[in-house]
Short mmCIF file of C-alpha atoms in Angstrom, two decimals:
data_model
loop_
_atom_site.label_atom_id
_atom_site.label_comp_id
_atom_site.label_asym_id
_atom_site.label_seq_id
_atom_site.Cartn_x
_atom_site.Cartn_y
_atom_site.Cartn_z
CA UNK A 1 -3.44 -21.51 18.61
CA UNK A 2 -6.33 -19.08 18.21
CA UNK A 3 -7.68 -17.80 21.50
CA UNK A 4 -11.43 -18.10 22.09
CA UNK A 5 -13.32 -15.00 21.02
CA UNK A 6 -10.38 -13.52 19.12
CA UNK A 7 -10.89 -12.40 15.52
CA UNK A 8 -10.37 -15.24 13.06
CA UNK A 9 -11.34 -15.32 9.40
CA UNK A 10 -11.89 -19.06 9.55
CA UNK A 11 -14.55 -18.74 12.27
CA UNK A 12 -16.22 -15.62 10.87
CA UNK A 13 -15.65 -13.67 14.07
CA UNK A 14 -13.82 -10.73 12.47
CA UNK A 15 -16.04 -7.70 11.84
CA UNK A 16 -15.74 -4.13 10.64
CA UNK A 17 -17.44 -1.44 12.76
CA UNK A 18 -21.23 -1.52 12.60
CA UNK A 19 -22.68 0.75 9.94
CA UNK A 20 -19.29 1.50 8.42
CA UNK A 21 -18.06 0.50 4.97
CA UNK A 22 -14.32 -0.16 4.96
CA UNK A 23 -12.26 -0.51 1.79
CA UNK A 24 -8.53 -1.17 1.50
CA UNK A 25 -6.46 -0.71 -1.67
CA UNK A 26 -3.25 -2.63 -2.33
CA UNK A 27 0.04 -1.39 -3.80
CA UNK A 28 -0.57 0.63 -6.99
CA UNK A 29 3.11 1.50 -7.71
CA UNK A 30 2.64 4.47 -9.99
CA UNK A 31 -0.32 3.04 -11.93
CA UNK A 32 -2.66 6.03 -11.84
CA UNK A 33 -5.10 4.62 -14.40
CA UNK A 34 -5.70 1.51 -12.31
CA UNK A 35 -6.06 3.53 -9.11
CA UNK A 36 -8.65 5.85 -10.64
CA UNK A 37 -10.59 2.91 -12.07
CA UNK A 38 -10.56 1.08 -8.74
CA UNK A 39 -11.73 4.13 -6.82
CA UNK A 40 -14.61 4.48 -9.28
CA UNK A 41 -15.58 0.86 -8.68
CA UNK A 42 -15.43 1.42 -4.92
CA UNK A 43 -17.75 4.42 -5.22
CA UNK A 44 -20.17 2.30 -7.25
CA UNK A 45 -19.94 -0.57 -4.76
CA UNK A 46 -20.79 1.73 -1.85
CA UNK A 47 -23.65 3.44 -3.68
CA UNK A 48 -27.02 2.67 -2.17
CA UNK A 49 -25.64 0.71 0.78
CA UNK A 50 -26.95 1.61 4.21
CA UNK A 51 -23.99 3.00 6.11
CA UNK A 52 -23.23 5.90 8.40
CA UNK A 53 -19.66 6.30 7.13
CA UNK A 54 -17.22 5.06 4.49
CA UNK A 55 -13.44 4.91 4.48
CA UNK A 56 -10.72 3.89 2.05
CA UNK A 57 -7.46 2.67 3.58
CA UNK A 58 -4.53 2.97 1.17
CA UNK A 59 -1.84 0.42 2.08
CA UNK A 60 1.24 2.25 0.76
CA UNK A 61 3.67 1.80 -2.14
CA UNK A 62 2.00 4.48 -4.23
CA UNK A 63 5.22 5.19 -6.13
CA UNK A 64 8.04 3.50 -8.11
CA UNK A 65 8.10 1.06 -11.02
CA UNK A 66 4.97 2.38 -12.74
CA UNK A 67 4.92 5.41 -15.05
CA UNK A 68 2.90 7.94 -13.04
CA UNK A 69 4.27 8.17 -9.49
CA UNK A 70 4.16 11.98 -9.32
CA UNK A 71 0.60 12.02 -10.69
CA UNK A 72 -0.48 9.34 -8.20
CA UNK A 73 0.74 11.54 -5.35
CA UNK A 74 -1.01 14.55 -6.90
CA UNK A 75 -4.23 12.54 -6.89
CA UNK A 76 -3.85 11.27 -3.32
CA UNK A 77 -2.98 14.73 -1.99
CA UNK A 78 -6.31 15.96 -3.39
CA UNK A 79 -8.17 13.61 -1.03
CA UNK A 80 -10.48 10.60 -1.37
CA UNK A 81 -13.68 10.41 -3.43
CA UNK A 82 -16.50 12.64 -2.09
CA UNK A 83 -18.28 11.14 0.90
CA UNK A 84 -15.33 8.95 1.91
CA UNK A 85 -12.79 9.28 4.67
CA UNK A 86 -9.24 8.11 3.96
CA UNK A 87 -6.30 6.63 5.83
CA UNK A 88 -2.99 6.71 3.99
CA UNK A 89 -0.30 4.26 5.13
CA UNK A 90 3.45 4.39 4.60
CA UNK A 91 5.02 1.80 2.33
CA UNK A 92 8.67 0.79 2.12
CA UNK A 93 8.98 2.59 -1.23
CA UNK A 94 7.82 5.91 0.23
CA UNK A 95 10.25 5.30 3.08
CA UNK A 96 13.12 4.81 0.62
CA UNK A 97 12.18 8.00 -1.23
CA UNK A 98 12.18 9.98 2.03
CA UNK A 99 15.52 8.47 3.01
CA UNK A 100 16.94 9.46 -0.37
CA UNK A 101 15.68 13.03 0.02
CA UNK A 102 17.13 13.22 3.53
CA UNK A 103 20.61 12.34 2.30
CA UNK A 104 20.81 8.68 3.29
CA UNK A 105 23.07 6.57 1.10
CA UNK A 106 22.08 3.32 2.81
CA UNK A 107 19.18 2.51 0.48
CA UNK A 108 19.71 4.98 -2.37
CA UNK A 109 20.91 2.35 -4.84
CA UNK A 110 18.35 -0.20 -3.64
CA UNK A 111 15.62 2.37 -4.25
CA UNK A 112 16.87 3.26 -7.72
CA UNK A 113 17.12 -0.41 -8.69
CA UNK A 114 13.60 -1.11 -7.42
CA UNK A 115 11.63 1.50 -9.28
CA UNK A 116 13.06 4.75 -7.97
CA UNK A 117 14.28 5.66 -11.45
CA UNK A 118 10.71 5.69 -12.73
CA UNK A 119 9.70 8.01 -9.90
CA UNK A 120 12.53 10.42 -10.72
CA UNK A 121 11.50 10.40 -14.39
CA UNK A 122 7.89 11.12 -13.40
CA UNK A 123 9.13 14.35 -11.77
CA UNK A 124 10.89 15.31 -14.99
CA UNK A 125 14.46 14.41 -14.02
CA UNK A 126 17.01 13.39 -16.66
CA UNK A 127 18.86 10.23 -15.64
CA UNK A 128 21.59 10.56 -18.26
CA UNK A 129 24.99 10.03 -16.63
CA UNK A 130 23.58 8.28 -13.59
CA UNK A 131 26.81 6.30 -13.15
CA UNK A 132 29.00 9.41 -13.01
CA UNK A 133 30.67 10.50 -9.79
CA UNK A 134 28.38 12.78 -7.81
CA UNK A 135 25.32 11.87 -9.86
CA UNK A 136 23.29 10.73 -6.85
CA UNK A 137 23.79 14.02 -5.04
CA UNK A 138 22.85 15.92 -8.19
CA UNK A 139 19.66 13.88 -8.54
CA UNK A 140 18.86 14.41 -4.88
CA UNK A 141 19.20 18.18 -5.24
CA UNK A 142 17.12 18.23 -8.41
CA UNK A 143 14.37 16.13 -6.84
CA UNK A 144 14.26 18.38 -3.79
CA UNK A 145 13.78 21.32 -6.12
CA UNK A 146 11.05 19.66 -8.20
CA UNK A 147 8.92 17.70 -5.75
CA UNK A 148 5.95 19.83 -4.63
CA UNK A 149 5.75 20.78 -0.97
CA UNK A 150 2.30 19.19 -0.81
CA UNK A 151 3.84 15.85 -1.80
CA UNK A 152 6.46 16.11 0.95
CA UNK A 153 3.86 16.97 3.59
CA UNK A 154 1.77 14.01 2.45
CA UNK A 155 4.72 11.60 2.51
CA UNK A 156 5.99 12.78 5.88
CA UNK A 157 2.58 12.29 7.50
CA UNK A 158 1.80 8.78 6.28
CA UNK A 159 0.73 6.40 9.05
CA UNK A 160 2.26 3.03 9.91
CA UNK A 161 -1.02 1.39 10.96
CA UNK A 162 -4.76 1.95 10.98
CA UNK A 163 -7.48 0.03 12.82
CA UNK A 164 -11.11 -0.58 11.92
CA UNK A 165 -13.02 -2.93 14.21
CA UNK A 166 -11.28 -6.31 14.23
CA UNK A 167 -8.95 -5.38 11.37
CA UNK A 168 -5.47 -3.86 11.56
CA UNK A 169 -4.07 -2.35 8.37
CA UNK A 170 -0.30 -2.16 7.82
CA UNK A 171 1.88 -2.12 4.72
CA UNK A 172 3.98 -5.29 5.11
CA UNK A 173 2.87 -7.06 8.28
CA UNK A 174 3.92 -7.62 11.89
CA UNK A 175 6.74 -9.43 13.64
CA UNK A 176 5.34 -12.54 15.41
CA UNK A 177 5.84 -12.62 19.16
CA UNK A 178 6.06 -8.82 19.46
CA UNK A 179 3.24 -6.69 20.87
CA UNK A 180 1.80 -4.00 18.61
CA UNK A 181 3.30 -1.08 20.61
CA UNK A 182 6.73 -2.75 20.41
CA UNK A 183 6.65 -3.46 16.66
CA UNK A 184 9.61 -2.00 14.77
CA UNK A 185 8.99 0.42 11.92
CA UNK A 186 11.38 -1.67 9.80
CA UNK A 187 9.24 -4.77 10.21
CA UNK A 188 5.94 -3.02 9.51
CA UNK A 189 7.40 -1.80 6.21
CA UNK A 190 9.60 -4.74 5.15
CA UNK A 191 8.73 -8.01 6.94
CA UNK A 192 7.99 -11.04 4.78
CA UNK A 193 8.55 -14.70 5.68
CA UNK A 194 8.41 -14.43 9.47
CA UNK A 195 4.97 -12.83 9.18
CA UNK A 196 3.66 -14.66 6.14
CA UNK A 197 4.46 -18.11 7.56
CA UNK A 198 3.16 -17.34 11.04
CA UNK A 199 -0.11 -18.76 12.36
CA UNK A 200 -0.06 -16.41 15.36
CA UNK A 201 -3.27 -14.64 16.31
CA UNK A 202 -2.22 -10.98 16.34
CA UNK A 203 -5.37 -9.84 18.16
CA UNK A 204 -6.72 -8.39 14.90
CA UNK A 205 -6.90 -9.65 11.34
CA UNK A 206 -3.93 -8.03 9.62
CA UNK A 207 -4.70 -6.55 6.20
CA UNK A 208 -1.51 -5.89 4.25
CA UNK A 209 0.15 -5.38 0.90
CA UNK A 210 3.91 -5.50 0.12
CA UNK A 211 4.15 -9.17 -0.89
CA UNK A 212 2.50 -9.61 -4.29
CA UNK A 213 0.57 -12.67 -5.35
CA UNK A 214 -1.61 -13.49 -8.33
CA UNK A 215 -4.75 -13.40 -6.17
CA UNK A 216 -5.68 -12.06 -2.72
CA UNK A 217 -4.36 -14.33 0.02
CA UNK A 218 -6.54 -15.21 3.01
CA UNK A 219 -5.31 -16.90 6.16
CA UNK A 220 -7.06 -17.11 9.55
CA UNK A 221 -4.87 -14.25 10.81
CA UNK A 222 -4.27 -12.08 7.74
CA UNK A 223 -5.41 -10.91 4.30
CA UNK A 224 -2.88 -9.93 1.62
CA UNK A 225 -4.16 -7.80 -1.25
CA UNK A 226 -1.06 -6.85 -3.27
CA UNK A 227 -1.74 -8.40 -6.67
CA UNK A 228 1.32 -6.90 -8.36
CA UNK A 229 -0.50 -4.15 -10.26
CA UNK A 230 2.51 -2.83 -12.15
CA UNK A 231 3.37 -6.33 -13.45
CA UNK A 232 0.03 -8.14 -13.64
CA UNK A 233 -2.17 -5.19 -14.55
CA UNK A 234 -4.50 -6.09 -11.66
CA UNK A 235 -5.15 -3.76 -8.73
CA UNK A 236 -7.21 -5.11 -5.84
CA UNK A 237 -9.35 -3.68 -3.07
CA UNK A 238 -10.83 -5.47 -0.07
CA UNK A 239 -14.36 -4.44 0.94
CA UNK A 240 -15.54 -5.01 4.52
CA UNK A 241 -19.09 -4.61 5.83
CA UNK A 242 -19.81 -6.16 9.21
CA UNK A 243 -18.56 -9.75 9.00
CA UNK A 244 -18.97 -9.85 5.21
CA UNK A 245 -16.11 -9.22 2.82
CA UNK A 246 -15.50 -9.28 -0.92
CA UNK A 247 -12.90 -8.13 -3.40
CA UNK A 248 -13.03 -5.50 -6.10
CA UNK A 249 -10.51 -5.61 -8.94
CA UNK A 250 -9.60 -3.65 -12.03
CA UNK A 251 -7.47 -4.97 -14.87
CA UNK A 252 -5.30 -3.19 -17.40
CA UNK A 253 -6.34 -3.95 -20.96
CA UNK A 254 -2.65 -4.26 -21.83
CA UNK A 255 -1.94 -6.87 -19.14
CA UNK A 256 -5.18 -8.77 -18.41
CA UNK A 257 -4.40 -10.63 -15.22
CA UNK A 258 -1.05 -12.02 -16.37
CA UNK A 259 0.60 -14.27 -13.77
CA UNK A 260 4.14 -13.32 -12.76
CA UNK A 261 7.06 -14.13 -10.52
CA UNK A 262 7.35 -10.90 -8.59
CA UNK A 263 10.38 -8.98 -7.26
CA UNK A 264 10.73 -8.89 -3.49
CA UNK A 265 11.37 -5.25 -2.54
#
């Protein structure tokens, strides 16, 4: 049950900091064209509004599946649009890439099967003979040699959470019944049903990506803005100003808002 005075979308109590424009961008998964278009729309949306500061929170999963993962990281490393601050969050796909680079075998195949191959190709790697003995170690060595140091620094410094007023931003969500300081990294990057089906008041409205849907999902305790860009052609941002909120979307001309059943990794 919602506690009195606690942020709740249904009651309109949740607010961004006064005088601050807050934008959050969902999972772009290597779709640089959509990301650039959405940032341009955000700049236009903020233009002329009375605010003392502006920030874009990027919710993670910048890489994999789409064609331009390396270029997306190049773009993000260069910083946000002029006049904006930025907070860059870690997604489970960046986590899998880092684990692969660090020699972990635990999720190497899972990563490759869930879009990692497209990321390797974006860095110019040849995947011929991927099934051969020792191929994974060869790919790991080649990726270490090709990935720019600026990309590694960026990836290694991604945040798990970010807060703005009554809103908490995290890639996947939170584990119900666990305080924020005690939340496990694994859950913040991977949780699904336990979080999505929970009606718990987390003390903040949780803004997240990770679980794609055809439209943004609003519940009294959370807002999900992953609209499956790489499959649907739709990339979504949430805009917050005081207690007001709206969505900004861009659509690929090749995939105009197509509805999909999405993969779950």
